Short mmCIF file of C-alpha atoms in Angstrom, two decimals:
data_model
loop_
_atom_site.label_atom_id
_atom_site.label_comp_id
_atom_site.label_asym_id
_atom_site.label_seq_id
_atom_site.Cartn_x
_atom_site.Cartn_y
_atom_site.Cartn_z
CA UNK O 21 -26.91 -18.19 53.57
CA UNK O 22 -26.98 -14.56 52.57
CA UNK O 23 -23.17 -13.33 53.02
CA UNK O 24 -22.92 -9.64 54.81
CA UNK O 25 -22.10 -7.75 51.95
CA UNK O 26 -25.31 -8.65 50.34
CA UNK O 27 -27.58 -8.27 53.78
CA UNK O 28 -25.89 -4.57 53.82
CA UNK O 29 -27.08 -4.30 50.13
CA UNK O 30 -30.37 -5.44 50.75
CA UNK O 31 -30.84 -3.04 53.57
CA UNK O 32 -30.22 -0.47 51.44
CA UNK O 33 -31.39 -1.35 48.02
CA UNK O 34 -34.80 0.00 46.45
CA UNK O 35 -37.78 -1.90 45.70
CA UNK O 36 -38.52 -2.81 42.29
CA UNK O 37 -41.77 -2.70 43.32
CA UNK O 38 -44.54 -1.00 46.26
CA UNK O 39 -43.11 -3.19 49.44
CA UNK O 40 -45.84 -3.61 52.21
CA UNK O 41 -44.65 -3.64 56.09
CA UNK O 42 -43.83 -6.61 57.35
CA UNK O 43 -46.19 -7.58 60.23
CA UNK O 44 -45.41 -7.98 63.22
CA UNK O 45 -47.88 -10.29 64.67
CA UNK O 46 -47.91 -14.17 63.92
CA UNK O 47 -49.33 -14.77 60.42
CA UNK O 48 -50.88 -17.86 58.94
CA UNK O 49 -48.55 -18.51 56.09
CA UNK O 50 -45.27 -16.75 54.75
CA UNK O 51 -44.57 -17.51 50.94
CA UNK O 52 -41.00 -17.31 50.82
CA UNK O 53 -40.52 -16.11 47.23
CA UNK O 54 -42.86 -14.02 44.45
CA UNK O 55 -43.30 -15.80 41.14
CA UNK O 56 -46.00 -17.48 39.49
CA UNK O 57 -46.32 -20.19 42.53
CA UNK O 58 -45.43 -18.26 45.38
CA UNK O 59 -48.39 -15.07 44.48
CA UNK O 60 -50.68 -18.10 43.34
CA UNK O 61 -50.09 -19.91 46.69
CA UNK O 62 -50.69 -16.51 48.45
CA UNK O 63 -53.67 -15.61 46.24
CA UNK O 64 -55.47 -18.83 47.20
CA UNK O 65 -54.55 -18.25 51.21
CA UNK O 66 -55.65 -14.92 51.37
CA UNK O 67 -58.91 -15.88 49.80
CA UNK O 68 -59.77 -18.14 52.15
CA UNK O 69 -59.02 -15.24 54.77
CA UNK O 70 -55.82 -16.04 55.97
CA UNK O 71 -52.99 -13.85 57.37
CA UNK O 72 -50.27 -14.37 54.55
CA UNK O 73 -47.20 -12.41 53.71
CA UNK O 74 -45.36 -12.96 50.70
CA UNK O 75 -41.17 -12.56 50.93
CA UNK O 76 -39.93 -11.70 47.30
CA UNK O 77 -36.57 -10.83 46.33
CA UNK O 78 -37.55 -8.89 43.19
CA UNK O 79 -35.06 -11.29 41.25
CA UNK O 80 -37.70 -13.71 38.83
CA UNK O 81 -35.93 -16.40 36.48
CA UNK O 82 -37.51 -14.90 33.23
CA UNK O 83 -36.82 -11.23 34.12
CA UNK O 84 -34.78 -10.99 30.92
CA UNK O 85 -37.53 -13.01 28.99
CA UNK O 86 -39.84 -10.21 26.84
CA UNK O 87 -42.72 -12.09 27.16
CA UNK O 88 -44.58 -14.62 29.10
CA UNK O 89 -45.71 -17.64 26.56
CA UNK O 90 -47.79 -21.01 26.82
CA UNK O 91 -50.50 -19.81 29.17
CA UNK O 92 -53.66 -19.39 27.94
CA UNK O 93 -54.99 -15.38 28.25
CA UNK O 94 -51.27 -14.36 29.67
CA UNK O 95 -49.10 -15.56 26.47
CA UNK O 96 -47.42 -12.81 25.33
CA UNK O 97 -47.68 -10.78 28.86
CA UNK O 98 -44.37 -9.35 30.06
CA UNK O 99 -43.14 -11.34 32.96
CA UNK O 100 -42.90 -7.90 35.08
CA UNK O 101 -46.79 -7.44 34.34
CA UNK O 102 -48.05 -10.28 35.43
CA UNK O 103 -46.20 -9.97 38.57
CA UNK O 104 -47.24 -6.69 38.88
CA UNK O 105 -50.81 -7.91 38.94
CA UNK O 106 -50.23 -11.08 40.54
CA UNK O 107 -48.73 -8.77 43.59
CA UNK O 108 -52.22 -6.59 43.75
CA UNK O 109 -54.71 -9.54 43.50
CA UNK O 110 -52.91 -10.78 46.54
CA UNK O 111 -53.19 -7.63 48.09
CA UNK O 112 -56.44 -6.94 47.52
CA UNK O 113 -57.67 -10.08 49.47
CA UNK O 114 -55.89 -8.90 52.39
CA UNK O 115 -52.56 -10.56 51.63
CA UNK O 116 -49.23 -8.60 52.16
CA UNK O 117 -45.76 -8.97 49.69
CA UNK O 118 -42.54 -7.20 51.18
CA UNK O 119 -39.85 -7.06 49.31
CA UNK O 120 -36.53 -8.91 50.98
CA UNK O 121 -34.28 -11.41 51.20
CA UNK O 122 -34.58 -14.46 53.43
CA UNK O 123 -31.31 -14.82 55.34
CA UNK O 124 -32.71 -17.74 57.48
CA UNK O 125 -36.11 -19.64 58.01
CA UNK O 126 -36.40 -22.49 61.14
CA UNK O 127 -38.66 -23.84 63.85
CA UNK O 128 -39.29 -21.85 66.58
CA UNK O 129 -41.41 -23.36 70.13
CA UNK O 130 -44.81 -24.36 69.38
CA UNK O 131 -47.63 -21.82 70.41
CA UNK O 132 -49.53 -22.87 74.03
CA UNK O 133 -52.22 -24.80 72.14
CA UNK O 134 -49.05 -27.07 70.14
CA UNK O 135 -49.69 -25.36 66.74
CA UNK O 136 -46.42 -24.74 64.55
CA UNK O 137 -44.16 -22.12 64.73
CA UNK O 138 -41.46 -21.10 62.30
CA UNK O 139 -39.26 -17.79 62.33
CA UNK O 140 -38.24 -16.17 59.30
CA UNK O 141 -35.77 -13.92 59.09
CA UNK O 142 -34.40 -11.17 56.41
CA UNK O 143 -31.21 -9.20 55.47
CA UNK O 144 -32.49 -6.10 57.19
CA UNK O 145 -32.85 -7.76 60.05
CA UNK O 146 -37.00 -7.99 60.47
CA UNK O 147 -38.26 -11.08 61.55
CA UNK O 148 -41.54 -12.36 61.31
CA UNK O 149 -43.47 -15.38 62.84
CA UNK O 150 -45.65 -17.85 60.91
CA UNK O 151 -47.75 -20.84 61.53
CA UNK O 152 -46.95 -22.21 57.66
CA UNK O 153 -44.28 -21.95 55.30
CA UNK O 154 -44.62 -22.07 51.24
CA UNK O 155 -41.55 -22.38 50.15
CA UNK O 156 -41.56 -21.11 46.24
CA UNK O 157 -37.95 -19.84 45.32
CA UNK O 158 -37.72 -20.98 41.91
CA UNK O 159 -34.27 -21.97 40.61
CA UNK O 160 -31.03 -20.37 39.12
CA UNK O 161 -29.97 -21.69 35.47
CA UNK O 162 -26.16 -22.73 35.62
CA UNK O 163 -24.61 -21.30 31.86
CA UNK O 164 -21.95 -22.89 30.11
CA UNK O 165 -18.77 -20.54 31.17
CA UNK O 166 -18.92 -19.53 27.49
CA UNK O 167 -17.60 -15.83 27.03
CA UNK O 168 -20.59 -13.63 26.09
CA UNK O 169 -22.90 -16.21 26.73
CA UNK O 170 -25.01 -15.05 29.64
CA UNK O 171 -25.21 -11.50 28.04
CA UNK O 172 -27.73 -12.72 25.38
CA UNK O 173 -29.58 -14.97 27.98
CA UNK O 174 -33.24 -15.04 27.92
CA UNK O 175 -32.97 -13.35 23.92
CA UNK O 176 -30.66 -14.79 21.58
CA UNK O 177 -29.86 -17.82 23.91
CA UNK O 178 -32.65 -19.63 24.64
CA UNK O 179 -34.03 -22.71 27.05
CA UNK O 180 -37.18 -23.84 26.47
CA UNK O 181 -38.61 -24.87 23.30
CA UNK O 182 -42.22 -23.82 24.25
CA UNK O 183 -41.20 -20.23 26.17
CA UNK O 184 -39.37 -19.07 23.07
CA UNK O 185 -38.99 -21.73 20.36
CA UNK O 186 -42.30 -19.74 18.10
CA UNK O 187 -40.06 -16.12 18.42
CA UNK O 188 -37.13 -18.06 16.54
CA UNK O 189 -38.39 -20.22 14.14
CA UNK O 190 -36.63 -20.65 11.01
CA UNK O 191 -33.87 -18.60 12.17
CA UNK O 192 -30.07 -20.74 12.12
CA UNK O 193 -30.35 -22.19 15.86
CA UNK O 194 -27.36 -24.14 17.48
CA UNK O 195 -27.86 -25.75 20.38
CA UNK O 196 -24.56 -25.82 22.77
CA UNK O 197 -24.70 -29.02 24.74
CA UNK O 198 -24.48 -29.79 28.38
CA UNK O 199 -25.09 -33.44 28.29
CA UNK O 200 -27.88 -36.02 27.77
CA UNK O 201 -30.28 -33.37 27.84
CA UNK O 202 -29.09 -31.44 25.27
CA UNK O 203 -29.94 -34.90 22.65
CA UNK O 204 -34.24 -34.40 23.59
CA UNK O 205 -33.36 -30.72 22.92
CA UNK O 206 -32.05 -30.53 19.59
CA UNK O 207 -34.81 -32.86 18.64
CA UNK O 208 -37.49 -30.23 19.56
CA UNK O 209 -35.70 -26.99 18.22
CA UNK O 210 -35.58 -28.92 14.87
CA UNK O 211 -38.97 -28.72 14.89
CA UNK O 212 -38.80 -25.15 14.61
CA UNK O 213 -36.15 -24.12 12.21
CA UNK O 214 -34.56 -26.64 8.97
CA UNK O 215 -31.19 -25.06 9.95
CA UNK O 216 -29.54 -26.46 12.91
CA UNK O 217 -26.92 -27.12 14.36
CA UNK O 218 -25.43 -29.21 17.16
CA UNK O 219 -22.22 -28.08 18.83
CA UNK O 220 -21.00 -31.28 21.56
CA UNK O 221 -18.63 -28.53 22.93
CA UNK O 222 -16.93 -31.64 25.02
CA UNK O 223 -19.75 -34.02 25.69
CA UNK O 224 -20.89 -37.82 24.60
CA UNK O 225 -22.23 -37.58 21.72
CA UNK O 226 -22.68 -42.04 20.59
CA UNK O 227 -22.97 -43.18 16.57
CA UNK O 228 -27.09 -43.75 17.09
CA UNK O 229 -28.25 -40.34 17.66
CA UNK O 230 -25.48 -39.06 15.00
CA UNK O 231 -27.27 -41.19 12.93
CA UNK O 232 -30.73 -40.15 13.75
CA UNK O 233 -29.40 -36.55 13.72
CA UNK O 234 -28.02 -36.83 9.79
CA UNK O 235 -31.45 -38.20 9.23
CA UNK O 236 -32.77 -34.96 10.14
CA UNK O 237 -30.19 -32.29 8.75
CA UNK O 238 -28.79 -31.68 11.70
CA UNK O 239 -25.23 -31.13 11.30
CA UNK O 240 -22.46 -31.87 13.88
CA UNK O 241 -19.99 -29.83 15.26
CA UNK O 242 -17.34 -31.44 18.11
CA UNK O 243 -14.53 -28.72 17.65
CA UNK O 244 -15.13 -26.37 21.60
CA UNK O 245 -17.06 -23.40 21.51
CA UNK O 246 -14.98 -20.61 23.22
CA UNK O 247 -17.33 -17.60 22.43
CA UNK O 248 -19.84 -15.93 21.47
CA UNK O 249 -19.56 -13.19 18.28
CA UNK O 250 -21.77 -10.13 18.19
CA UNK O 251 -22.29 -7.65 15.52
CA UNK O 252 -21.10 -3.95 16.31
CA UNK O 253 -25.05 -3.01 17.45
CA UNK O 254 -24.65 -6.39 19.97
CA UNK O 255 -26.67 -8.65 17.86
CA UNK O 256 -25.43 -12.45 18.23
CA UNK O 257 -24.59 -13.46 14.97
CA UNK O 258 -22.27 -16.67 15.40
CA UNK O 259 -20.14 -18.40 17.73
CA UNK O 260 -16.14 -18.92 17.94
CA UNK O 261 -14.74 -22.53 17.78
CA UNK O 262 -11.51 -23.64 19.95
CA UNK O 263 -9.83 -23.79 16.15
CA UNK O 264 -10.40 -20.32 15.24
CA UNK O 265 -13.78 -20.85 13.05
CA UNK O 266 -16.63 -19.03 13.73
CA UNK O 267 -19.73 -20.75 12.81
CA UNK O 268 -22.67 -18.36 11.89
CA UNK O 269 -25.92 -18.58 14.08
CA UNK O 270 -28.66 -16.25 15.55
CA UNK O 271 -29.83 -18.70 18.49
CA UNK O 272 -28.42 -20.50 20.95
CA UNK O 273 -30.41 -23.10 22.71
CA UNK O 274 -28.68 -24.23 25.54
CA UNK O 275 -30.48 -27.26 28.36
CA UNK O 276 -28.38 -25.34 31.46
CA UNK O 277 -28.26 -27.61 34.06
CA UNK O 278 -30.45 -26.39 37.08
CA UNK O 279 -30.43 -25.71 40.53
CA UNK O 280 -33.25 -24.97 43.30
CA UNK O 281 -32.55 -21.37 45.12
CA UNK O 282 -31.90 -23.17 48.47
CA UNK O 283 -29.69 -19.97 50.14
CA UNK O 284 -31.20 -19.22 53.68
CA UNK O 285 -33.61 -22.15 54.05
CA UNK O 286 -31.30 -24.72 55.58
CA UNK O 287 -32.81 -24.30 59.11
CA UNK O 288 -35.63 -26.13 57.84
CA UNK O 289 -34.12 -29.32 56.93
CA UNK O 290 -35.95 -29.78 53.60
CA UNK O 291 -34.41 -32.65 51.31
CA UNK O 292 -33.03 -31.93 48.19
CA UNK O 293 -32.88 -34.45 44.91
CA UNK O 294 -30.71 -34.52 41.89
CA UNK O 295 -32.17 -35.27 38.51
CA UNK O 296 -31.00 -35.20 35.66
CA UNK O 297 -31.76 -31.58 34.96
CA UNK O 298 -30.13 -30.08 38.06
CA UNK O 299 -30.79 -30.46 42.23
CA UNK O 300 -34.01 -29.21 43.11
CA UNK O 301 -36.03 -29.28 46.46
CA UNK O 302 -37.92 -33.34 46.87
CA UNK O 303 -41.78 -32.51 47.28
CA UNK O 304 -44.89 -34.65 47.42
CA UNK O 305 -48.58 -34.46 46.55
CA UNK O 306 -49.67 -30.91 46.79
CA UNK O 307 -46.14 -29.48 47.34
CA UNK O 308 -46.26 -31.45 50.99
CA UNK O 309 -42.84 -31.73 52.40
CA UNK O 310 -41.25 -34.52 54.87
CA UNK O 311 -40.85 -31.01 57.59
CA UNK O 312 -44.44 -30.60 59.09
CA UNK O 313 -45.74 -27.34 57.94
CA UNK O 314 -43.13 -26.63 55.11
CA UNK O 315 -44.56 -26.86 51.74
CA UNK O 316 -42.74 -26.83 48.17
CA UNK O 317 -43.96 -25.40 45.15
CA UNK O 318 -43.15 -24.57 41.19
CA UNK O 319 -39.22 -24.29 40.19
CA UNK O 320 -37.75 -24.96 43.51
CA UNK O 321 -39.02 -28.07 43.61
CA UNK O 322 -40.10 -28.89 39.76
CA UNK O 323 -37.55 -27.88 37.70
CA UNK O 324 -39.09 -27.67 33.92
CA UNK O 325 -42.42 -26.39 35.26
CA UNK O 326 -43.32 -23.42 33.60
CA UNK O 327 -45.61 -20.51 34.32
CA UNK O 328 -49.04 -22.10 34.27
CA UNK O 329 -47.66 -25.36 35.58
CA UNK O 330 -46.02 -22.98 38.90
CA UNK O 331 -49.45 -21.35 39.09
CA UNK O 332 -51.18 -24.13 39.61
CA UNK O 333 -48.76 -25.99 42.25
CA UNK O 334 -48.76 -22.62 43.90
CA UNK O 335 -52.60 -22.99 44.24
CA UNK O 336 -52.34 -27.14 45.06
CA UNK O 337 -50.00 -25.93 47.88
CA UNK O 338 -52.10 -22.91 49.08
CA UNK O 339 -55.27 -25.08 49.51
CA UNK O 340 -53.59 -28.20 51.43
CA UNK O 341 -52.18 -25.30 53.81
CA UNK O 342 -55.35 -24.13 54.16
CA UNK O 343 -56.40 -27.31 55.00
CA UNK O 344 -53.81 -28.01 57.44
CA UNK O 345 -54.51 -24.79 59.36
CA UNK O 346 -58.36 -25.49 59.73
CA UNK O 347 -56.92 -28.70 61.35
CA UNK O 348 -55.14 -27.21 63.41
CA UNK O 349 -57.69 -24.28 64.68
CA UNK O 350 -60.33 -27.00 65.49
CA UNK O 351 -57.95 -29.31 67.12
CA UNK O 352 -56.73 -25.75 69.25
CA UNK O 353 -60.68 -25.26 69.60
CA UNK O 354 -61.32 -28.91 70.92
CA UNK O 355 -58.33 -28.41 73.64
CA UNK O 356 -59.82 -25.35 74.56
CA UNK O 357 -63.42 -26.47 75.28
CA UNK O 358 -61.87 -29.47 77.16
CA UNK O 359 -59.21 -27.26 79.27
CA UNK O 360 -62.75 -24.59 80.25
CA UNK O 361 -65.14 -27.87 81.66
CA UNK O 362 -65.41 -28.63 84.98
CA UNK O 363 -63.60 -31.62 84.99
CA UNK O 364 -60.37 -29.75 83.87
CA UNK O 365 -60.97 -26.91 86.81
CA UNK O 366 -60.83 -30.03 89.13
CA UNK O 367 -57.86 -31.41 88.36
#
């Protein structure tokens, strides 16, 4: 849950972007959340002419990232862009994105013909009423504390292999363990650069896969990391061991552990999971959920998805609510007919 200081800063705080008005009559479907999944989800609602409204916070994962890479026709797009037209193909089908925070999402009563209700709620106070909810938050990456570290995040220190492994090829990469994860990881960076190195900074690291790692050049480093070194201009040229050493390096890669953005939504019971890559949101075919008309889709609930893989869950989930809601309207259609005859009138 949003703490007051932050609903008094949302109140007040400008739009990174053109924010619609919020509507005030019952919509189809609120996306709670703007990214890849969320405007795809949207995208695909709106073009099947249904009232949706998009909540985003303005605050994507790969904000800091320079460009988007691994989708076909968008790799090497700037994140912002493809938001930015992401947010007017929605719109131009009708759909609506306001810019907020979601401070609280739950049931509500049922409508007179049964259908769902949910109320969603932001900092500023607005509330609006929807017959769906697409849940599509994405996720927070939890940093080493490392001083310096999260300074260089999304640049010099890196995640993902296939978002940003081609931009630092061949350059001296260490990768600063988290855990079990961190083994798969140094594999795949190796693939990219013949100078690496692996820095256990505290965790298991067992005689096979030191083996398998001398096999490839990869040299070992169990001594703490304590910080990060920069060059006068910022530059991250190396990293300071517990013993005084600094080891020279222009990449970190670093498997963060993560975790599903989950603040606000825990009116509508949703189940969470822990993997081994962090807690996320548990989901089912087509981003279903185990709450009736809550669905789940890209980080929040499938934590190493990445921008295509987001888009397309967004559009999986969009569909099936689609679905659902021409369910409903003909079952609300049925009781209608059935509540006009003459039999009804007599009873």
């Amino acid at each position: 849950m949003t703490d007051k200081g932050t609903q008094e800063a949302m109140a007040v705080a400008t739009p990174p972007y053109a924010s619609d008005a919020l509507a005030e009559q019952t919509v189809d479907a609120v996306v709670i959340g703007g990214g890849a999944a969320g405007l795809n989800g949207a995208l695909i609602l709106a073009r099947s002419r249904r009232s949706v409204v998009v909540i985003d916070s303005g605050s994507p994962r790969n904000a800091p990232a320079e460009a988007v890479h691994g989708v076909i026709v968008l790799d090497g797009t700037p994140p912002s862009e493809v938001l930015r037209q992401g947010r007017e193909q929605v719109r131009q089908y009708g759909g609506h994105v306001v810019f907020g925070e979601v401070v609280s999402a739950e049931r509500a009563a049922r409508s007179a013909d049964g259908d769902l209700r949910f109320t969603v709620t932001l900092a500023d106070g607005h509330r609006i009423t929807a017959r769906r909810i697409l849940v599509a938050t994405g996720l927070t990456d939890v940093l080493p504390q490392v001083p310096g570290l999260a300074e260089h995040w999304g640049h010099s220190v890196v995640h993902c292999p296939y978002c940003h492994g081609w931009e630092v090829r061949d350059e001296p990469i260490g990768i600063l363990a988290t855990g079990p994860a961190s083994i798969d990881h140094a594999y795949l960076f190796r693939q990219l650069t013949e100078d690496l190195t692996y820095f256990t900074h505290g965790t298991d690291l067992d005689e096979d896969n030191r083996t398998r790692f001398a096999a490839r050049a990869i040299r070992v480093i169990d001594t703490p990391v304590t910080g990060v070194v920069n060059r006068e201009d910022g530059a991250l040229v190396g990293v300071r061991l517990a013993d005084g050493q600094v080891v020279a390096r222009r990449v970190l890669a670093v498997a963060a552990p993560m975790q599903a953005r989950t603040q606000g939504l825990e009116g509508l019971g949703l189940s969470v999971q822990d993997t081994p890559k962090g807690r996320s949101f548990a989901s089912g075919v087509a981003g279903t959920t185990e709450v009736p008309g809550v669905w789940v889709a890209g980080n929040a609930t499938d934590l190493v998805a990445q921008v295509g893989a987001s888009a397309a869950a967004g559009a999986l989930a969009g569909a099936d609510i689609n679905r659902m809601l021409a369910i409903a309207d003909t079952d609300a259609a049925l009781q209608g007919i059935a509540d006009a005859s003459p039999e009804a009138a007599t009873r």
